[in-house]
């Protein structure tokens, strides 16, 4: 306070207004204010005395709490010990009392012991005295209803002569139980005595000592309060009644005035006289040493600055010129008598730096936006467009991006060719005469773009009108660009992993020309975009490879069948290729197999696994296995694939593969289906109704663990549509499986009368509004039934003589079909097959002829499962050439097994020249 007063001349000490926070005035109002400050100090103990009192209060309370806790714990332990001693003494006394052993050995121990036990309990003050037999039955108890009941507690220790004590929680509180044995004169335990005492019955000493502890604590608190009051009073006298808040504020002002380094401070009274000025303000305003106490208007300041300081108005960062210094002046009003405080800042250098700081900040913001907006997708063109969108208009008026043509295809840039294609352009106007997107670009060696590509460094062309190398490339185009107003350009090569991917050009027309300082942000933008473009290129390459692999593994054109009319679709997932697949496989007897499967996951591994499964299904279908057996073999195959992958240390196992396999017979309309973890099919009846048949489901392939696969049989009318699909069609983000099935039902209900291909289109339009996150396979098959006139069946007696009759009837049927020219070959085939069935097979034997488009199928069934084998007969053999002849005269032949035996079939081609000449076959071995 003394130092603060020394800044004013002594002659003016009586005239100056005391600073805020100075000594209080005398009188009732001052005393009232002092009392209020003391009350505030008590509520908010910021003084040293208050803080010491709080510390003493906390210490005393902790001591009191600690003493009480320790005393309670000690008293509790003592009470438990005393309760145990009391119960043990009572139990020993009762057990060793004369006549106790004899009473326990008497015929009625209860009558002899109960009165004595109750008398002991009442006299000793225990809770209960119970006599027990050595086997745990009560002889006495305070509650007569408990006498005779068994006690489950083990008293082995007491029966051995050692007293047994336990502490437990009863309904009356913690209690102690003591049990001793009663021995007769022979040392045999004839009974037990157990005595229990609750701890609360033992007299506690805490209640006698707590008043002493509380009294001592109260005295300590009174002494602490008295000492704190004495210290507080002395401090108030020394500070002339100032509280902690006033003292803190006064010292903060004092410190601000004396220690401000780069900011001037001036304190003025309500009349505009200078009360206080620090050294920095004296330097900035060039004030004389005796400036304190003078009116601010008489100090030689500029009129505008002097007027502001003397006006008593608040101001913020008002700029004034003081000589060669540019000052930012702020004025703040303080006190109730019109005083003010003015702060002065030298902004001469700050203004020069502000422009450069704004430019640097803008560039940092530009690079930050580039890091968040460039590379949001794995698409090269979109990444290039994001680069141009970030650069325009904040960094350039126009921006263009060209990429090497091999890069656009996902390949590695070879460097052999510098041909590029412009893939992105952005600008503040659309009529700019720069080359459009899609144009192939080739730069001459002297062009700045080509120079940058060769050196790998950005190239700045500050004045395009003077750049001969740029104008020579295309003088007419260059003239249009310059006339349009574009005056400068920066070309930056796009490089990643040391390889040139393309180039980006930044152009300016309305902004100031590019400067060397602009090369750094341009290069940074290009570097960020190049990494993202390279990632997109590598993704494109891998995606193209995976798509190519998958497309090669999926079926191309499906065969035309008389049994079915098929429509199909496959949609890859948004994240890439997956493992969904479908197939249509022709089977003997005009039958057809429909397959839909799914390998969970995406990428090359899922596509390769799908190809292996599809190949396996074709191989198993060639064996004409029923659906349940085929899926069982697939399950074993995937298990072996997983075991091989584990043995090789490959973590990519086939998990979650599913499959649905159906075999449709157009002769009977019978469809046999089996599925392993796959969604069931949808069935659209000829009348347009949609159902989801209940097909037994087996575990997914590879996790079945050898469980059997069940099949279901459907009878499909002609013109029914069987819809097979993968889960990606019905399941989607935010849509569960049941909801998807309902949507599929509605979509199929509106496709009545459409072709399978139109049905696929309508279903996908209704189910997939956007790109699915999972790949989708869809197969729609419209059923047909063979005309009964195209099928002929005979029951064959087990007699070789019946062969000629069957052959004659088959010939007549062929003539009625207009196939008389194929009769000789058919007679040969069916004669061999029927004869073998009669000779080596078992009843029942039957023959069926099927006419299916360009083929004639001969099927002979018998009741055995013996498989025939084709062999080449030796020159001296009399037989063994029958199946060889069948194989030579038919397009294909084979065996399939049924529940009751097998069927040997042979398929003949009905096209021109199908019958052929048997002479070459018959003389093949001659």
PDB file of N, CA and C in Angstrom, residues 427-484:
ATOM      1  N   UNK A 427     -13.791 -26.418 -60.762  1.00  0.00           N
ATOM      2  CA  UNK A 427     -13.468 -25.012 -60.938  1.00  0.00           C
ATOM      3  C   UNK A 427     -14.586 -24.116 -60.469  1.00  0.00           C
ATOM      4  N   UNK A 428     -14.269 -22.843 -60.407  1.00  0.00           N
ATOM      5  CA  UNK A 428     -15.278 -21.869 -59.978  1.00  0.00           C
ATOM      6  C   UNK A 428     -16.243 -21.533 -61.117  1.00  0.00           C
ATOM      7  N   UNK A 429     -15.881 -21.904 -62.358  1.00  0.00           N
ATOM      8  CA  UNK A 429     -16.757 -21.716 -63.507  1.00  0.00           C
ATOM      9  C   UNK A 429     -16.748 -22.979 -64.349  1.00  0.00           C
ATOM     10  N   UNK A 430     -17.839 -23.173 -65.096  1.00  0.00           N
ATOM     11  CA  UNK A 430     -17.965 -24.383 -65.915  1.00  0.00           C
ATOM     12  C   UNK A 430     -17.472 -24.192 -67.342  1.00  0.00           C
ATOM     13  N   UNK A 431     -17.278 -22.961 -67.763  1.00  0.00           N
ATOM     14  CA  UNK A 431     -16.908 -22.720 -69.157  1.00  0.00           C
ATOM     15  C   UNK A 431     -15.407 -22.543 -69.351  1.00  0.00           C
ATOM     16  N   UNK A 432     -14.626 -23.083 -68.443  1.00  0.00           N
ATOM     17  CA  UNK A 432     -13.178 -22.957 -68.536  1.00  0.00           C
ATOM     18  C   UNK A 432     -12.676 -23.754 -69.738  1.00  0.00           C
ATOM     19  N   UNK A 433     -11.725 -23.215 -70.525  1.00  0.00           N
ATOM     20  CA  UNK A 433     -11.266 -23.920 -71.735  1.00  0.00           C
ATOM     21  C   UNK A 433     -10.186 -24.966 -71.467  1.00  0.00           C
ATOM     22  N   UNK A 434     -10.140 -25.544 -70.300  1.00  0.00           N
ATOM     23  CA  UNK A 434      -9.216 -26.646 -70.030  1.00  0.00           C
ATOM     24  C   UNK A 434      -9.782 -27.931 -70.618  1.00  0.00           C
ATOM     25  N   UNK A 435      -8.917 -28.932 -70.814  1.00  0.00           N
ATOM     26  CA  UNK A 435      -9.378 -30.197 -71.379  1.00  0.00           C
ATOM     27  C   UNK A 435     -10.408 -30.844 -70.451  1.00  0.00           C
ATOM     28  N   UNK A 436     -11.456 -31.453 -70.997  1.00  0.00           N
ATOM     29  CA  UNK A 436     -12.519 -32.028 -70.152  1.00  0.00           C
ATOM     30  C   UNK A 436     -12.097 -33.374 -69.576  1.00  0.00           C
ATOM     31  N   UNK A 437     -12.918 -33.857 -68.655  1.00  0.00           N
ATOM     32  CA  UNK A 437     -12.704 -35.173 -68.042  1.00  0.00           C
ATOM     33  C   UNK A 437     -12.911 -36.255 -69.093  1.00  0.00           C
ATOM     34  N   UNK A 438     -12.034 -37.246 -69.078  1.00  0.00           N
ATOM     35  CA  UNK A 438     -12.115 -38.351 -70.007  1.00  0.00           C
ATOM     36  C   UNK A 438     -11.128 -38.270 -71.149  1.00  0.00           C
ATOM     37  N   UNK A 439     -10.504 -37.111 -71.335  1.00  0.00           N
ATOM     38  CA  UNK A 439      -9.569 -36.955 -72.456  1.00  0.00           C
ATOM     39  C   UNK A 439      -8.224 -37.599 -72.113  1.00  0.00           C
ATOM     40  N   UNK A 440      -7.662 -38.247 -73.112  1.00  0.00           N
ATOM     41  CA  UNK A 440      -6.306 -38.777 -72.976  1.00  0.00           C
ATOM     42  C   UNK A 440      -5.308 -37.625 -73.071  1.00  0.00           C
ATOM     43  N   UNK A 441      -4.317 -37.666 -72.179  1.00  0.00           N
ATOM     44  CA  UNK A 441      -3.353 -36.586 -72.095  1.00  0.00           C
ATOM     45  C   UNK A 441      -1.958 -37.145 -72.357  1.00  0.00           C
ATOM     46  N   UNK A 442      -1.201 -36.424 -73.205  1.00  0.00           N
ATOM     47  CA  UNK A 442       0.197 -36.756 -73.466  1.00  0.00           C
ATOM     48  C   UNK A 442       0.976 -35.457 -73.557  1.00  0.00           C
ATOM     49  N   UNK A 443       1.975 -35.286 -72.702  1.00  0.00           N
ATOM     50  CA  UNK A 443       2.683 -34.026 -72.597  1.00  0.00           C
ATOM     51  C   UNK A 443       4.038 -34.123 -73.282  1.00  0.00           C
ATOM     52  N   UNK A 444       4.386 -33.019 -73.964  1.00  0.00           N
ATOM     53  CA  UNK A 444       5.693 -32.928 -74.618  1.00  0.00           C
ATOM     54  C   UNK A 444       6.793 -32.845 -73.567  1.00  0.00           C
ATOM     55  N   UNK A 445       8.011 -33.222 -73.913  1.00  0.00           N
ATOM     56  CA  UNK A 445       9.089 -33.225 -72.915  1.00  0.00           C
ATOM     57  C   UNK A 445       9.342 -31.869 -72.283  1.00  0.00           C
ATOM     58  N   UNK A 446       9.134 -30.747 -73.025  1.00  0.00           N
ATOM     59  CA  UNK A 446       9.405 -29.420 -72.479  1.00  0.00           C
ATOM     60  C   UNK A 446       8.235 -28.864 -71.678  1.00  0.00           C
ATOM     61  N   UNK A 447       7.118 -29.556 -71.656  1.00  0.00           N
ATOM     62  CA  UNK A 447       5.961 -29.071 -70.910  1.00  0.00           C
ATOM     63  C   UNK A 447       6.267 -29.128 -69.416  1.00  0.00           C
ATOM     64  N   UNK A 448       5.880 -28.113 -68.626  1.00  0.00           N
ATOM     65  CA  UNK A 448       6.149 -28.149 -67.174  1.00  0.00           C
ATOM     66  C   UNK A 448       5.579 -29.392 -66.492  1.00  0.00           C
ATOM     67  N   UNK A 449       4.454 -29.892 -66.978  1.00  0.00           N
ATOM     68  CA  UNK A 449       3.879 -31.101 -66.386  1.00  0.00           C
ATOM     69  C   UNK A 449       4.813 -32.283 -66.593  1.00  0.00           C
ATOM     70  N   UNK A 450       5.356 -32.421 -67.833  1.00  0.00           N
ATOM     71  CA  UNK A 450       6.282 -33.517 -68.109  1.00  0.00           C
ATOM     72  C   UNK A 450       7.566 -33.361 -67.317  1.00  0.00           C
ATOM     73  N   UNK A 451       8.025 -32.136 -67.132  1.00  0.00           N
ATOM     74  CA  UNK A 451       9.243 -31.913 -66.335  1.00  0.00           C
ATOM     75  C   UNK A 451       9.023 -32.353 -64.890  1.00  0.00           C
ATOM     76  N   UNK A 452       7.875 -32.007 -64.333  1.00  0.00           N
ATOM     77  CA  UNK A 452       7.573 -32.428 -62.967  1.00  0.00           C
ATOM     78  C   UNK A 452       7.464 -33.934 -62.850  1.00  0.00           C
ATOM     79  N   UNK A 453       6.887 -34.585 -63.859  1.00  0.00           N
ATOM     80  CA  UNK A 453       6.785 -36.039 -63.821  1.00  0.00           C
ATOM     81  C   UNK A 453       8.156 -36.688 -63.901  1.00  0.00           C
ATOM     82  N   UNK A 454       9.081 -36.086 -64.635  1.00  0.00           N
ATOM     83  CA  UNK A 454      10.419 -36.660 -64.774  1.00  0.00           C
ATOM     84  C   UNK A 454      11.250 -36.448 -63.521  1.00  0.00           C
ATOM     85  N   UNK A 455      11.138 -35.295 -62.905  1.00  0.00           N
ATOM     86  CA  UNK A 455      11.950 -34.991 -61.720  1.00  0.00           C
ATOM     87  C   UNK A 455      11.304 -35.451 -60.431  1.00  0.00           C
ATOM     88  N   UNK A 456       9.994 -35.660 -60.459  1.00  0.00           N
ATOM     89  CA  UNK A 456       9.299 -36.036 -59.236  1.00  0.00           C
ATOM     90  C   UNK A 456       9.077 -34.881 -58.288  1.00  0.00           C
ATOM     91  N   UNK A 457       9.270 -33.645 -58.745  1.00  0.00           N
ATOM     92  CA  UNK A 457       9.115 -32.459 -57.915  1.00  0.00           C
ATOM     93  C   UNK A 457       8.024 -31.562 -58.501  1.00  0.00           C
ATOM     94  N   UNK A 458       7.343 -30.777 -57.664  1.00  0.00           N
ATOM     95  CA  UNK A 458       6.332 -29.853 -58.192  1.00  0.00           C
ATOM     96  C   UNK A 458       6.978 -28.746 -59.015  1.00  0.00           C
ATOM     97  N   UNK A 459       6.239 -28.243 -59.980  1.00  0.00           N
ATOM     98  CA  UNK A 459       6.727 -27.195 -60.880  1.00  0.00           C
ATOM     99  C   UNK A 459       5.757 -26.018 -60.799  1.00  0.00           C
ATOM    100  N   UNK A 460       6.309 -24.838 -60.569  1.00  0.00           N
ATOM    101  CA  UNK A 460       5.511 -23.612 -60.496  1.00  0.00           C
ATOM    102  C   UNK A 460       5.704 -22.810 -61.775  1.00  0.00           C
ATOM    103  N   UNK A 461       4.590 -22.439 -62.389  1.00  0.00           N
ATOM    104  CA  UNK A 461       4.605 -21.533 -63.539  1.00  0.00           C
ATOM    105  C   UNK A 461       3.850 -20.284 -63.106  1.00  0.00           C
ATOM    106  N   UNK A 462       4.601 -19.256 -62.713  1.00  0.00           N
ATOM    107  CA  UNK A 462       3.971 -18.053 -62.164  1.00  0.00           C
ATOM    108  C   UNK A 462       3.270 -17.232 -63.233  1.00  0.00           C
ATOM    109  N   UNK A 463       3.738 -17.307 -64.495  1.00  0.00           N
ATOM    110  CA  UNK A 463       3.124 -16.530 -65.570  1.00  0.00           C
ATOM    111  C   UNK A 463       3.009 -17.448 -66.782  1.00  0.00           C
ATOM    112  N   UNK A 464       1.809 -17.946 -67.037  1.00  0.00           N
ATOM    113  CA  UNK A 464       1.603 -18.864 -68.156  1.00  0.00           C
ATOM    114  C   UNK A 464       1.857 -18.195 -69.506  1.00  0.00           C
ATOM    115  N   UNK A 465       1.624 -16.902 -69.578  1.00  0.00           N
ATOM    116  CA  UNK A 465       1.824 -16.214 -70.852  1.00  0.00           C
ATOM    117  C   UNK A 465       3.284 -16.221 -71.280  1.00  0.00           C
ATOM    118  N   UNK A 466       4.202 -16.369 -70.323  1.00  0.00           N
ATOM    119  CA  UNK A 466       5.626 -16.369 -70.628  1.00  0.00           C
ATOM    120  C   UNK A 466       6.208 -17.772 -70.651  1.00  0.00           C
ATOM    121  N   UNK A 467       5.402 -18.822 -70.433  1.00  0.00           N
ATOM    122  CA  UNK A 467       5.897 -20.201 -70.376  1.00  0.00           C
ATOM    123  C   UNK A 467       5.861 -20.799 -71.766  1.00  0.00           C
ATOM    124  N   UNK A 468       7.002 -20.751 -72.467  1.00  0.00           N
ATOM    125  CA  UNK A 468       7.050 -21.258 -73.830  1.00  0.00           C
ATOM    126  C   UNK A 468       6.800 -22.761 -73.897  1.00  0.00           C
ATOM    127  N   UNK A 469       7.382 -23.520 -72.961  1.00  0.00           N
ATOM    128  CA  UNK A 469       7.197 -24.966 -72.989  1.00  0.00           C
ATOM    129  C   UNK A 469       5.752 -25.376 -72.833  1.00  0.00           C
ATOM    130  N   UNK A 470       5.000 -24.589 -72.072  1.00  0.00           N
ATOM    131  CA  UNK A 470       3.581 -24.922 -71.888  1.00  0.00           C
ATOM    132  C   UNK A 470       2.758 -24.510 -73.103  1.00  0.00           C
ATOM    133  N   UNK A 471       3.093 -23.370 -73.706  1.00  0.00           N
ATOM    134  CA  UNK A 471       2.304 -22.883 -74.833  1.00  0.00           C
ATOM    135  C   UNK A 471       2.555 -23.683 -76.102  1.00  0.00           C
ATOM    136  N   UNK A 472       3.770 -24.232 -76.276  1.00  0.00           N
ATOM    137  CA  UNK A 472       4.088 -24.976 -77.485  1.00  0.00           C
ATOM    138  C   UNK A 472       3.284 -26.266 -77.585  1.00  0.00           C
ATOM    139  N   UNK A 473       2.875 -26.840 -76.470  1.00  0.00           N
ATOM    140  CA  UNK A 473       2.121 -28.097 -76.469  1.00  0.00           C
ATOM    141  C   UNK A 473       0.886 -27.988 -77.375  1.00  0.00           C
ATOM    142  N   UNK A 474       0.124 -26.918 -77.188  1.00  0.00           N
ATOM    143  CA  UNK A 474      -1.063 -26.674 -78.015  1.00  0.00           C
ATOM    144  C   UNK A 474      -1.290 -25.164 -78.022  1.00  0.00           C
ATOM    145  N   UNK A 475      -0.703 -24.444 -78.974  1.00  0.00           N
ATOM    146  CA  UNK A 475      -0.782 -22.975 -78.950  1.00  0.00           C
ATOM    147  C   UNK A 475      -2.209 -22.438 -78.940  1.00  0.00           C
ATOM    148  N   UNK A 476      -3.104 -23.054 -79.707  1.00  0.00           N
ATOM    149  CA  UNK A 476      -4.468 -22.556 -79.763  1.00  0.00           C
ATOM    150  C   UNK A 476      -5.169 -22.720 -78.417  1.00  0.00           C
ATOM    151  N   UNK A 477      -4.993 -23.892 -77.805  1.00  0.00           N
ATOM    152  CA  UNK A 477      -5.602 -24.124 -76.491  1.00  0.00           C
ATOM    153  C   UNK A 477      -4.969 -23.205 -75.442  1.00  0.00           C
ATOM    154  N   UNK A 478      -3.674 -23.016 -75.511  1.00  0.00           N
ATOM    155  CA  UNK A 478      -2.992 -22.138 -74.554  1.00  0.00           C
ATOM    156  C   UNK A 478      -3.504 -20.702 -74.675  1.00  0.00           C
ATOM    157  N   UNK A 479      -3.730 -20.238 -75.901  1.00  0.00           N
ATOM    158  CA  UNK A 479      -4.239 -18.881 -76.075  1.00  0.00           C
ATOM    159  C   UNK A 479      -5.619 -18.723 -75.455  1.00  0.00           C
ATOM    160  N   UNK A 480      -6.482 -19.733 -75.616  1.00  0.00           N
ATOM    161  CA  UNK A 480      -7.825 -19.669 -75.031  1.00  0.00           C
ATOM    162  C   UNK A 480      -7.755 -19.648 -73.502  1.00  0.00           C
ATOM    163  N   UNK A 481      -6.855 -20.444 -72.944  1.00  0.00           N
ATOM    164  CA  UNK A 481      -6.724 -20.488 -71.491  1.00  0.00           C
ATOM    165  C   UNK A 481      -6.255 -19.151 -70.955  1.00  0.00           C
ATOM    166  N   UNK A 482      -5.255 -18.538 -71.616  1.00  0.00           N
ATOM    167  CA  UNK A 482      -4.744 -17.247 -71.154  1.00  0.00           C
ATOM    168  C   UNK A 482      -5.788 -16.157 -71.338  1.00  0.00           C
ATOM    169  N   UNK A 483      -6.501 -16.174 -72.470  1.00  0.00           N
ATOM    170  CA  UNK A 483      -7.554 -15.185 -72.678  1.00  0.00           C
ATOM    171  C   UNK A 483      -8.682 -15.345 -71.663  1.00  0.00           C
ATOM    172  N   UNK A 484      -8.891 -16.554 -71.206  1.00  0.00           N
ATOM    173  CA  UNK A 484      -9.938 -16.779 -70.191  1.00  0.00           C
ATOM    174  C   UNK A 484      -9.583 -16.128 -68.861  1.00  0.00           C
TER     175      UNK A 484
END
